[in-house]
Tab-separated table of C-alpha atoms in Angstrom:
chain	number	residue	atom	x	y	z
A	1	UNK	CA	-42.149	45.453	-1.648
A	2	UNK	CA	-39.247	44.692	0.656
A	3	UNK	CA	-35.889	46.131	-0.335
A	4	UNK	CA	-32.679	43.565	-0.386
A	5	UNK	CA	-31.129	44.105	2.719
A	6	UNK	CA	-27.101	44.246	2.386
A	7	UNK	CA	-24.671	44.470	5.490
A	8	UNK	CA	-21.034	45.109	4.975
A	9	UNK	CA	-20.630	44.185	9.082
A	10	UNK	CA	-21.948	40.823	10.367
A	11	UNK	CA	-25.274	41.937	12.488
A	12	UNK	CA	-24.928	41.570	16.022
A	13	UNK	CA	-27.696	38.997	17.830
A	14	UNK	CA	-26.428	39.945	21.672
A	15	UNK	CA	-23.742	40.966	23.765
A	16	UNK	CA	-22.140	39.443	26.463
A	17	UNK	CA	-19.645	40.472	28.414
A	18	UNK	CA	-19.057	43.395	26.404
A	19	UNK	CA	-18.260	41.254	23.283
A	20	UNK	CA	-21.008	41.467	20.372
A	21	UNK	CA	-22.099	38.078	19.357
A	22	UNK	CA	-22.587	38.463	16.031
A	23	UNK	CA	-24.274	36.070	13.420
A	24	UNK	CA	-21.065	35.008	11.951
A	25	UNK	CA	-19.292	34.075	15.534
A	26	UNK	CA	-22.589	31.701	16.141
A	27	UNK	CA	-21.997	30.059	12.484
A	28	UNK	CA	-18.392	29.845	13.516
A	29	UNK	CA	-18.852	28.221	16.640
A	30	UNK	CA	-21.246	25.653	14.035
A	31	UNK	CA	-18.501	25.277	11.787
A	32	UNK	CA	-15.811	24.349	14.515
A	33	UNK	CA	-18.509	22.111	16.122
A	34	UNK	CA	-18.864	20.407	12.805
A	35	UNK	CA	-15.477	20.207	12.212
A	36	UNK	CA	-14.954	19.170	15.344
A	37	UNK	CA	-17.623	16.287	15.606
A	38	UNK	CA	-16.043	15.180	11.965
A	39	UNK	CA	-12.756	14.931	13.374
A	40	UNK	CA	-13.711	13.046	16.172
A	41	UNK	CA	-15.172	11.084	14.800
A	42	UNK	CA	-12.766	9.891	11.699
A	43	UNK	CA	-9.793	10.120	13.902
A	44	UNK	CA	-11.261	8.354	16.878
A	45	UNK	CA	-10.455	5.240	15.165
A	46	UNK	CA	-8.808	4.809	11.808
A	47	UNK	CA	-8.657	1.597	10.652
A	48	UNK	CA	-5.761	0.049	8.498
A	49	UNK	CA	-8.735	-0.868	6.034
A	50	UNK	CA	-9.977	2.570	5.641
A	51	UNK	CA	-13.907	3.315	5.590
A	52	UNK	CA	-15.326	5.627	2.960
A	53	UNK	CA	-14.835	8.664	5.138
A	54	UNK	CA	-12.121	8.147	6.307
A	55	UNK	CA	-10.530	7.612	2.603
A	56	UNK	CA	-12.035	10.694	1.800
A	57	UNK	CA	-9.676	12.490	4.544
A	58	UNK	CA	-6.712	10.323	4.036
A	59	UNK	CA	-6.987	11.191	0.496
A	60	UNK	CA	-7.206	14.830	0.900
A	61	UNK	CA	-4.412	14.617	3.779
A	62	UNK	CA	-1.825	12.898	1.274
A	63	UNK	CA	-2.281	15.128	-1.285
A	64	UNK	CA	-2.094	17.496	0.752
A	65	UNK	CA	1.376	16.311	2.093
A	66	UNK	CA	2.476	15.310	-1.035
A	67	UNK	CA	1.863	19.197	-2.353
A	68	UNK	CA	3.565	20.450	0.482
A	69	UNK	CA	6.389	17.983	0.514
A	70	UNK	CA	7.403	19.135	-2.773
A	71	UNK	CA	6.786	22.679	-2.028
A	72	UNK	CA	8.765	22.979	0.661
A	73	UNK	CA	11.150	20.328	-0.528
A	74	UNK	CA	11.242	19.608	2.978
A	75	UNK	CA	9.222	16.387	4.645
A	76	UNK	CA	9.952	17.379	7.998
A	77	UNK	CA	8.784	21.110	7.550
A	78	UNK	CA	6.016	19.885	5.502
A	79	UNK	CA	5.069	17.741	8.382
A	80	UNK	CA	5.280	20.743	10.952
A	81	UNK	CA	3.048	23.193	8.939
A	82	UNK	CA	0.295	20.438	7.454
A	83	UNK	CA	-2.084	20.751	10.510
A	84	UNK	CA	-1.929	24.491	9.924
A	85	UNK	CA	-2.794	24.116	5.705
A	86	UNK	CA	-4.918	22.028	6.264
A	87	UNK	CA	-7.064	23.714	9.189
A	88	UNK	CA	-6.996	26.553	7.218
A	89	UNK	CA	-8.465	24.601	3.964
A	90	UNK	CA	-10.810	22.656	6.096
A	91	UNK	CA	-12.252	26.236	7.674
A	92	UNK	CA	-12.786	28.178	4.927
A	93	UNK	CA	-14.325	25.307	2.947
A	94	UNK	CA	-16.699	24.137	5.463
A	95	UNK	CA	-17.280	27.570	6.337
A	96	UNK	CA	-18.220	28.327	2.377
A	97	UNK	CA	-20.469	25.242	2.138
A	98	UNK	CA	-21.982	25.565	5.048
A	99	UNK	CA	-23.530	28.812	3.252
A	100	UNK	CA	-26.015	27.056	1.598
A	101	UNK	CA	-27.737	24.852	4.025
A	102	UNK	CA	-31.201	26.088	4.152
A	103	UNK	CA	-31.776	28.180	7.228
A	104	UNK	CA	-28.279	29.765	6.954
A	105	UNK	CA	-29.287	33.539	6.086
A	106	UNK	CA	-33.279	32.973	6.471
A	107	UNK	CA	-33.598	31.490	10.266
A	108	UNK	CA	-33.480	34.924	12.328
A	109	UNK	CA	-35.778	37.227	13.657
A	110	UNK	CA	-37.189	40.688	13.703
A	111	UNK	CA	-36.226	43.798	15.750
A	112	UNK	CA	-37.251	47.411	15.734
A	113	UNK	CA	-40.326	49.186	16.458
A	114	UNK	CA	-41.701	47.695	13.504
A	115	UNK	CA	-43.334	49.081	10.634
A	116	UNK	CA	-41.028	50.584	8.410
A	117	UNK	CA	-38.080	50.493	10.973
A	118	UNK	CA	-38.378	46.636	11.321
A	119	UNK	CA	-35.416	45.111	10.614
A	120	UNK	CA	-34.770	40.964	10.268
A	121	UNK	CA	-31.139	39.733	11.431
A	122	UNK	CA	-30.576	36.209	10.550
A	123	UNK	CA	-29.072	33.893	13.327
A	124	UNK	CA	-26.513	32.585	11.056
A	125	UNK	CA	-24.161	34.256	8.335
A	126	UNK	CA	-21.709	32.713	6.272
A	127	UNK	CA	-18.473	32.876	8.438
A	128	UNK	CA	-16.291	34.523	5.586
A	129	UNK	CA	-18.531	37.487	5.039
A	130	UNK	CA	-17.379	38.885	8.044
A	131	UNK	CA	-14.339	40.420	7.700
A	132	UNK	CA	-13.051	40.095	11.220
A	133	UNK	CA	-12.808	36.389	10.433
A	134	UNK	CA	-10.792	36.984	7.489
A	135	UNK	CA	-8.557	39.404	8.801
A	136	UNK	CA	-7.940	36.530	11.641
A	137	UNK	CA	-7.289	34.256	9.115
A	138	UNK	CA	-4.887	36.337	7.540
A	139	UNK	CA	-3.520	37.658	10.408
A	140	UNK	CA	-2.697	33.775	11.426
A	141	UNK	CA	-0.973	33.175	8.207
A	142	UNK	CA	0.813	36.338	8.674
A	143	UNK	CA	2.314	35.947	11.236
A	144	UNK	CA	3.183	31.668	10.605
A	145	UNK	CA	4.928	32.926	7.511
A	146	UNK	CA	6.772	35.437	9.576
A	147	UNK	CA	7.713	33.305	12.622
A	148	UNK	CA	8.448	30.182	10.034
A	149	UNK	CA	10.959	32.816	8.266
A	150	UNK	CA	13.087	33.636	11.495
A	151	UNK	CA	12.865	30.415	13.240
A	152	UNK	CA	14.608	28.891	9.854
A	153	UNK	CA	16.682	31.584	8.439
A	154	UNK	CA	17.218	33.510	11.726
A	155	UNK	CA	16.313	36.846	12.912
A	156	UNK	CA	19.301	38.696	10.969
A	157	UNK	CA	19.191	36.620	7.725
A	158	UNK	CA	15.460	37.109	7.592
A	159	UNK	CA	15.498	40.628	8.603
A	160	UNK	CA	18.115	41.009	5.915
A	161	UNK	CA	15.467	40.448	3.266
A	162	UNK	CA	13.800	43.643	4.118
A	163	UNK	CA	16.641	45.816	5.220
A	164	UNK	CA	19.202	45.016	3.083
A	165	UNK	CA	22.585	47.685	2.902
A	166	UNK	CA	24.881	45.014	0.861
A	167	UNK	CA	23.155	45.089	-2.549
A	168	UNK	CA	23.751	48.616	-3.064
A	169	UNK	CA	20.474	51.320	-3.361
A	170	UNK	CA	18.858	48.806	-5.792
A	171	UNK	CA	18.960	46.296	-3.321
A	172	UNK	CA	17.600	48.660	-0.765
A	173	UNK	CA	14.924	49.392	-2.161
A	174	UNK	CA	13.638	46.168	-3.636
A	175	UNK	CA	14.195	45.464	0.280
A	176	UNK	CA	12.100	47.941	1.464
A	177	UNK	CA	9.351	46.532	-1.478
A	178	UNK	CA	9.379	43.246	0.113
A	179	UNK	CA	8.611	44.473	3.188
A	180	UNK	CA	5.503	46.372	1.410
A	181	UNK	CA	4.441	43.382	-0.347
A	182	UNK	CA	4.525	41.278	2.885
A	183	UNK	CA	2.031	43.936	4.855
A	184	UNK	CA	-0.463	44.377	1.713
A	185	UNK	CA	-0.426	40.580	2.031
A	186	UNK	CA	-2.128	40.927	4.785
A	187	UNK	CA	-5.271	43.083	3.176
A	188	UNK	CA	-5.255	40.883	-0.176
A	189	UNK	CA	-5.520	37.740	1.879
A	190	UNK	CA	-8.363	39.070	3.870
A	191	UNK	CA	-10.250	40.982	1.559
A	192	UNK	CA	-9.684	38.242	-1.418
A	193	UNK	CA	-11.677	36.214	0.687
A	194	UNK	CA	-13.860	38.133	2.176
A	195	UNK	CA	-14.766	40.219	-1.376
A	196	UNK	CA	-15.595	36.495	-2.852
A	197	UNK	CA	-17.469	35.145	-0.515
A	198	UNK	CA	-19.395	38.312	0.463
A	199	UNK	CA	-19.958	38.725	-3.604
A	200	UNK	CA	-21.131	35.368	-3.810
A	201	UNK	CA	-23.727	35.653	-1.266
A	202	UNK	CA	-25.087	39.164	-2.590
A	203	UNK	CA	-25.293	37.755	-5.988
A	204	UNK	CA	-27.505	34.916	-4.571
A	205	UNK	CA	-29.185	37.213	-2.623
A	206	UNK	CA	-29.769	39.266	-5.691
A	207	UNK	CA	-31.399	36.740	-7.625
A	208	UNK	CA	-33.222	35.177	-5.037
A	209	UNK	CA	-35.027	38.435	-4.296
A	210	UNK	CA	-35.660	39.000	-7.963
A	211	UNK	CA	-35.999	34.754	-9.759
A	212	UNK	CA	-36.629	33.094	-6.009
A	213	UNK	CA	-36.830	29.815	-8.238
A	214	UNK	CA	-34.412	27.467	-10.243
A	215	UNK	CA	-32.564	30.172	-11.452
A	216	UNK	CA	-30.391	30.862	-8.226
A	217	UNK	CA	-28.758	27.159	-8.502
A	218	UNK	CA	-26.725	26.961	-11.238
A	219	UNK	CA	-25.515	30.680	-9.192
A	220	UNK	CA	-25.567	28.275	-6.447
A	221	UNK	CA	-23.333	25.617	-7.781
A	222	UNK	CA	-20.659	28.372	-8.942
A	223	UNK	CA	-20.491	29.223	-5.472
A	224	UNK	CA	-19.701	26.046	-4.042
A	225	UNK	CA	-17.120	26.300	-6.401
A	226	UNK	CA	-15.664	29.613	-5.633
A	227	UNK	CA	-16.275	28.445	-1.712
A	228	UNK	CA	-13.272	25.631	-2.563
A	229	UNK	CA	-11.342	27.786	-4.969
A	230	UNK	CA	-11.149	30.179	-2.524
A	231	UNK	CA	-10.183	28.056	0.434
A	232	UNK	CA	-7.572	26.594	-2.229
A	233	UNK	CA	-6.191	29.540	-3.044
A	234	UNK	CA	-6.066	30.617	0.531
A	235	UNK	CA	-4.250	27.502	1.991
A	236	UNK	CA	-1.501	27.526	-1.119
A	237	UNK	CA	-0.612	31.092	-0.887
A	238	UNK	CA	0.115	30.588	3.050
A	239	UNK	CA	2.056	27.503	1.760
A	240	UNK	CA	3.855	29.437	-1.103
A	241	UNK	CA	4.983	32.328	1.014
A	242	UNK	CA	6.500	30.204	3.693
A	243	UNK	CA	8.007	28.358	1.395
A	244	UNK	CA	9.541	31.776	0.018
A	245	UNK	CA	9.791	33.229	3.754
A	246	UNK	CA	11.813	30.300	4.938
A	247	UNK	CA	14.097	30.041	1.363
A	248	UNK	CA	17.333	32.444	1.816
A	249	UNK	CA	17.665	35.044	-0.704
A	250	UNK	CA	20.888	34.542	-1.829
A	251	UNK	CA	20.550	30.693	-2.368
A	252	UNK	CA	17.968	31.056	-3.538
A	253	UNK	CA	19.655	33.349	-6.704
K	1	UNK	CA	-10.117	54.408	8.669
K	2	UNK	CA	-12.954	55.032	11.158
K	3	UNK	CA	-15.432	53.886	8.639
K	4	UNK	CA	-13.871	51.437	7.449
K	5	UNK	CA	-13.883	49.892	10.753
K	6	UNK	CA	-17.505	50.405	11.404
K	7	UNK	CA	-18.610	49.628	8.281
K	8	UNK	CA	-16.692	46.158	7.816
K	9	UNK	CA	-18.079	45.744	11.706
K	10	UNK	CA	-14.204	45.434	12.447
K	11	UNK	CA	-13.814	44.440	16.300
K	12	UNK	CA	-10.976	43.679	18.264
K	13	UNK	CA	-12.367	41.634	20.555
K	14	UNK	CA	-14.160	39.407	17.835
K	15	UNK	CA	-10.702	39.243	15.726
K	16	UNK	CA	-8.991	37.934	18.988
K	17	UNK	CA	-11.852	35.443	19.428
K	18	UNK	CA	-11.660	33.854	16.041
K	19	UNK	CA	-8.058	33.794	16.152
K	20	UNK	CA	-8.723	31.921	19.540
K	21	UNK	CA	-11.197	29.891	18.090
K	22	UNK	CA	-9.375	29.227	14.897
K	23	UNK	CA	-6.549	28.326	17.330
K	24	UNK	CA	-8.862	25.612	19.311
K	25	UNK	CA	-9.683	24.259	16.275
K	26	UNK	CA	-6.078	23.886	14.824
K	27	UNK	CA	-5.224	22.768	18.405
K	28	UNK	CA	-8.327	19.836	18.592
K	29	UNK	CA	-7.719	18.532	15.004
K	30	UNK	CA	-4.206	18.253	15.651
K	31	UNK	CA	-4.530	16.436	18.385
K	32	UNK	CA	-7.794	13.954	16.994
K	33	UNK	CA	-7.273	13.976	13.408
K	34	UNK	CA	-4.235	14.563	12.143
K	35	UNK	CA	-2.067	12.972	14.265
K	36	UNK	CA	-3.947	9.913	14.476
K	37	UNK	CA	-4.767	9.303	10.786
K	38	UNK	CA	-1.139	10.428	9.535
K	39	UNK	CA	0.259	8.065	11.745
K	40	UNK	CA	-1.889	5.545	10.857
K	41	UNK	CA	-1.170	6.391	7.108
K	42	UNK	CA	2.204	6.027	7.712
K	43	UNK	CA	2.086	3.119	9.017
K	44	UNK	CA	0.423	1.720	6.467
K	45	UNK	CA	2.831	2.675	4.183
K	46	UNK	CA	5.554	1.062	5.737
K	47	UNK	CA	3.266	-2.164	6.004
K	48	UNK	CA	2.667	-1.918	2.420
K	49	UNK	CA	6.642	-1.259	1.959
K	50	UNK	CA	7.202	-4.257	4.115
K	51	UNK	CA	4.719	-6.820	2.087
K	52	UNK	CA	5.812	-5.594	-0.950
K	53	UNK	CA	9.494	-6.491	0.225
K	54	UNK	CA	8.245	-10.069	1.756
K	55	UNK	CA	6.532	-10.599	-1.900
K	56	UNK	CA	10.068	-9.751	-3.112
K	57	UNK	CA	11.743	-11.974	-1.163
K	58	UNK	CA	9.028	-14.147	-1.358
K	59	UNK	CA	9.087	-14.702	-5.155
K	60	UNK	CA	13.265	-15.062	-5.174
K	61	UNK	CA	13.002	-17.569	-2.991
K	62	UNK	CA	10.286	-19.275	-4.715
K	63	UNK	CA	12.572	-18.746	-7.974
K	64	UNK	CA	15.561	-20.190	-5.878
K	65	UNK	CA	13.654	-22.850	-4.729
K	66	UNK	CA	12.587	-24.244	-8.008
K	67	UNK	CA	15.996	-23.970	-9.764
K	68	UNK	CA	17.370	-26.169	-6.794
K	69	UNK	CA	14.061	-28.404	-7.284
K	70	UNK	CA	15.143	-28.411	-11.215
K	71	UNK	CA	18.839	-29.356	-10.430
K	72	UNK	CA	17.759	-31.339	-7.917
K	73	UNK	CA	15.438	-33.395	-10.232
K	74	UNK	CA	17.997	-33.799	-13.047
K	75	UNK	CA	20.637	-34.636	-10.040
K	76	UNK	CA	18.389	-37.202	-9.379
K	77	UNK	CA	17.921	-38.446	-12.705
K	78	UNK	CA	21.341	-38.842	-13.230
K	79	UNK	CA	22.138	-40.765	-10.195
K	80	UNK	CA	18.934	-43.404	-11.303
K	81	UNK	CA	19.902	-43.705	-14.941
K	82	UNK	CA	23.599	-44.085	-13.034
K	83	UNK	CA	21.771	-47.142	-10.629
K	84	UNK	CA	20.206	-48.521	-13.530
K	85	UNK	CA	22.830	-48.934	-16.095
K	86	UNK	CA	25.304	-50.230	-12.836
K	87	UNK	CA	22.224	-53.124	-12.618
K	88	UNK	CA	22.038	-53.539	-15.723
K	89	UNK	CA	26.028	-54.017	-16.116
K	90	UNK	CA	25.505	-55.913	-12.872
K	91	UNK	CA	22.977	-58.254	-14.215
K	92	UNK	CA	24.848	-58.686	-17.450
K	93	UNK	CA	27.842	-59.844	-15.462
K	94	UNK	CA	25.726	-61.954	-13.397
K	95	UNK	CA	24.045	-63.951	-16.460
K	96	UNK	CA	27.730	-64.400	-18.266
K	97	UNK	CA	28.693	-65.985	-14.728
K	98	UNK	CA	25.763	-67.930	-14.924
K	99	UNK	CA	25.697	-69.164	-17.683
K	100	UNK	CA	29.430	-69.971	-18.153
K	101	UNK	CA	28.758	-72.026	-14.777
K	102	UNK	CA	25.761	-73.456	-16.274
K	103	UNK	CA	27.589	-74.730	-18.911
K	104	UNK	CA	30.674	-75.955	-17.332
K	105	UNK	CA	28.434	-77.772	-14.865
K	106	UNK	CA	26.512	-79.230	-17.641
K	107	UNK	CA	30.163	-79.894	-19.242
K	108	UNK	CA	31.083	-81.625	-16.708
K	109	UNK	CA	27.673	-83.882	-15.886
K	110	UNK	CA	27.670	-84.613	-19.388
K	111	UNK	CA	31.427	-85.720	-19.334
K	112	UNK	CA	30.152	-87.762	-16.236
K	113	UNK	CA	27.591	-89.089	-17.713
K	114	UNK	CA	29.486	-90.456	-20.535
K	115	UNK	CA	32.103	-91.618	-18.580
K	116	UNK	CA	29.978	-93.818	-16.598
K	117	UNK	CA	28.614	-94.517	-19.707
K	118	UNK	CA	31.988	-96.183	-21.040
K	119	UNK	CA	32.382	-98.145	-17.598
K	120	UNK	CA	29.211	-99.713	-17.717
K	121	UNK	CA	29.272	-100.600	-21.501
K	122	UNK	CA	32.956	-101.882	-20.812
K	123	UNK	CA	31.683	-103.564	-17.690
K	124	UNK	CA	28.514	-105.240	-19.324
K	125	UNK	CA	30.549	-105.983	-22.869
K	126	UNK	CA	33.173	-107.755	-20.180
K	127	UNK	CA	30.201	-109.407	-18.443
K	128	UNK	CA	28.974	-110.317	-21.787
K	129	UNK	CA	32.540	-111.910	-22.597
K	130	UNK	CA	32.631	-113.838	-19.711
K	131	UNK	CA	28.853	-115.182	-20.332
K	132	UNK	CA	29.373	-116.078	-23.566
K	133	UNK	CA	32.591	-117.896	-23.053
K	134	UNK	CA	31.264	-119.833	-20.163
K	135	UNK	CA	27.962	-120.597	-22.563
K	136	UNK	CA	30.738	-121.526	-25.345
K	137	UNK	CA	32.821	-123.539	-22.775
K	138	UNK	CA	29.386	-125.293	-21.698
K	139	UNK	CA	28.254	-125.691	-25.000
K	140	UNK	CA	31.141	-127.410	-26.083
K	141	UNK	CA	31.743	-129.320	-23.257
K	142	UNK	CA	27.904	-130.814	-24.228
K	143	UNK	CA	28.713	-131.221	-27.330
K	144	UNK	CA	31.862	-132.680	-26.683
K	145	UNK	CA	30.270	-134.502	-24.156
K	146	UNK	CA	27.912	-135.751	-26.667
K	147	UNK	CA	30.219	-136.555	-29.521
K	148	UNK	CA	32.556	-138.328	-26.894
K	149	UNK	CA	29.488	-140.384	-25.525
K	150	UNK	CA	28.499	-141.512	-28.983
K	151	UNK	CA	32.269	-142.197	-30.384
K	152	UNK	CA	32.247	-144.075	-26.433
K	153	UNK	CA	29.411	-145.749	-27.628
K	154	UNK	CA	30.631	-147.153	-30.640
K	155	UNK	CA	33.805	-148.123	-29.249
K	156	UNK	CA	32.155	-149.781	-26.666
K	157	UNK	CA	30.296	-151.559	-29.114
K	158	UNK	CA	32.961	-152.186	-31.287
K	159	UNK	CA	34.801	-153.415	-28.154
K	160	UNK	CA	32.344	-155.789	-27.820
K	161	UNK	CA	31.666	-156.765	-31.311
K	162	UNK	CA	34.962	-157.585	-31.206
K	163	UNK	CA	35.011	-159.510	-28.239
């Protein structure tokens, strides 16, 4: 009997150029090409008189807006940062779903000297189990929030948030937390996504190796739904902290 | 921190590629989908905005309309009840001076009338007069005549009886 294979690191196909092209770059490419295609394809032409499609991304777009509108009590800002929500929703949620297309995890081949050293690497791997990805993501939403925060407030107003002599040693210090919180940001974003999504897939994994039938799809179905919660939850919390990265301290008290 | 790295398969190179490629992605949907269908969704609103002001203005007018057609309406039944009691008093006026003409017209051919019939009854009783008194004259001229021829008669005979 096989044993359930598990890789924390997405398994590298080639190299070229000195980069590894791992599993989860090819699926990457796939979701940017579907993306891409979709895209093209709605935005080519919208019509006054929307189709169904294109309903279905106006619809998502407006809510969209309409969230960040009133989040950022700002239509202008909202305006500026929407392509950037909602790239970052569209990503992670195609990227999620695309996990369960058959072929996605079992379409790969085998490598080794065989036997008992054979291994099998699958040609595609759902994008957010690789934690490069989601340490890209994060490290793009880091860095908007940051850049958002001292084109608005300024470099010494926003730097003022972190380093802060005024307030007294209280001040200081619940300064010098902010600053913490901001960094770990950076490893709960990634690894919030990443620990979901790479869950998710060992669970089905699990269950497939052990009940291959029926009983992985309600499993299934909760993934699709943890697949949008967590693109969601990834797309607000960029939205929250700029809105809290671009909102001056002492108005805001 | 070493094994974390190789055991997440961290890789500098493939972090700056999916940024890239994240980046190419935000850049491309940008540029083909956003902009085009928020524009478009804007506009649409302002259409919308802008019928939903024309229906507005629309339906005030349509209101505005239809009170002037209303005053209009009773303005004009007014002014033809107005027309038709003027004929009326018009026609009543009319049919007094008719019919006081009428009548003094029919006064008058009736005074005519009776006046010519005095002349001719005076004219034919004066006619009359003169007939009869030439018949009388006539008639006792014969008679006379007569009586005269007989008493002639009688004196002639007694003339000559006595002769």
């Amino acid at each position: 009997m096989e044993s359930i294979h598990i890789s924390l690191a997405a398994e590298k196909i080639t190299e070229w150029a000195g980069i590894p092209i791992t599993n989860t770059l090819v699926t990457s490419w796939v979701v940017i090409l579907v993306l891409l295609i979709l895209g093209l394809v709605v935005g080519k032409n919208p019509k006054l008189i929307p189709g169904k499609l294109q309903l279905f991304f106006e619809s998502i777009f407006s809510y969209v807006l309409g969230l960040m509108e009133e989040t950022l009590e700002d239509k202008k800002l909202a305006q500026k940062f929407f392509p950037l929500i909602a790239t970052i929703f569209l990503f992670i949620f195609t990227s999620n779903l695309l996990e369960f297309i058959p072929g996605v995890g079992s379409i790969g081949f085998f490598h080794g000297e065989g036997g008992e050293h054979t291994e099998f690497t699958p040609l595609f791997r759902s994008v957010n189990t690789d934690f490069n990805v989601t340490i890209a993501l994060a490290l793009i939403s880091f860095f908007t929030i940051e850049i958002a925060g001292i084109a608005v407030l300024g470099l010494l107003k926003y730097s003022q948030k972190f380093v802060n002599f005024k307030a007294g040693v209280m001040g200081f210090f619940i300064g010098i937390l902010e600053l913490v919180s901001e960094i770990a940001r950076l490893i709960s974003f990634s690894f919030r996504l990443f620990g979901n999504i790479f869950a998710g897939e060992v669970l089905i994994g699990v269950m497939l190796f052990f009940l291959p039938y029926v009983a992985p799809v309600p499993l299934m179905l909760y993934e699709v739904f943890v697949g949008f919660i967590q693109a969601v939850i990834f797309s607000i919390l960029t939205l929250f902290f700029l809105k809290i990265a671009i909102t001056d301290a002492h108005e805001a008290h | 921190m070493e094994q974390i790295v190789t055991t997440f398969g961290i890789n500098s190179k493939l972090l700056v590629i999916q940024v890239i490629n994240f980046g190419i992605l935000l850049f491309l949907l940008h540029r083909f989908l956003y902009r085009p269908l928020l524009k478009l969704m804007n506009e649409r609103q302002e259409k919308i905005e802008q019928g939903l002001s024309d229906a507005k203005n629309a339906s005030a007018e349509l209101a505005d309309a239809s009170a002037k057609h209303a005053e209009m309406v009773a303005q004009a039944k007014d002014e033809a009840r107005e027309i038709v009691d003027k004929a009326i008093a018009a026609s009543e006026k009319m049919k007094d001076g008719i019919l006081r003409e009428a009548e003094e017209k029919s006064r008058e051919i009736l005074s005519a009338a009776e006046k010519q019939a005095q002349e001719e009854t005076r004219r034919v009783v004066e006619e009359a007069k003169k007939e009869v008194g030439a018949f009388a004259i006539l008639a006792v001229e014969k008679i006379l005549h007569e009586k005269v021829g007989e008493q002639e008669e009688r004196h002639h005979i007694k003339k000559a009886i006595h002769e």
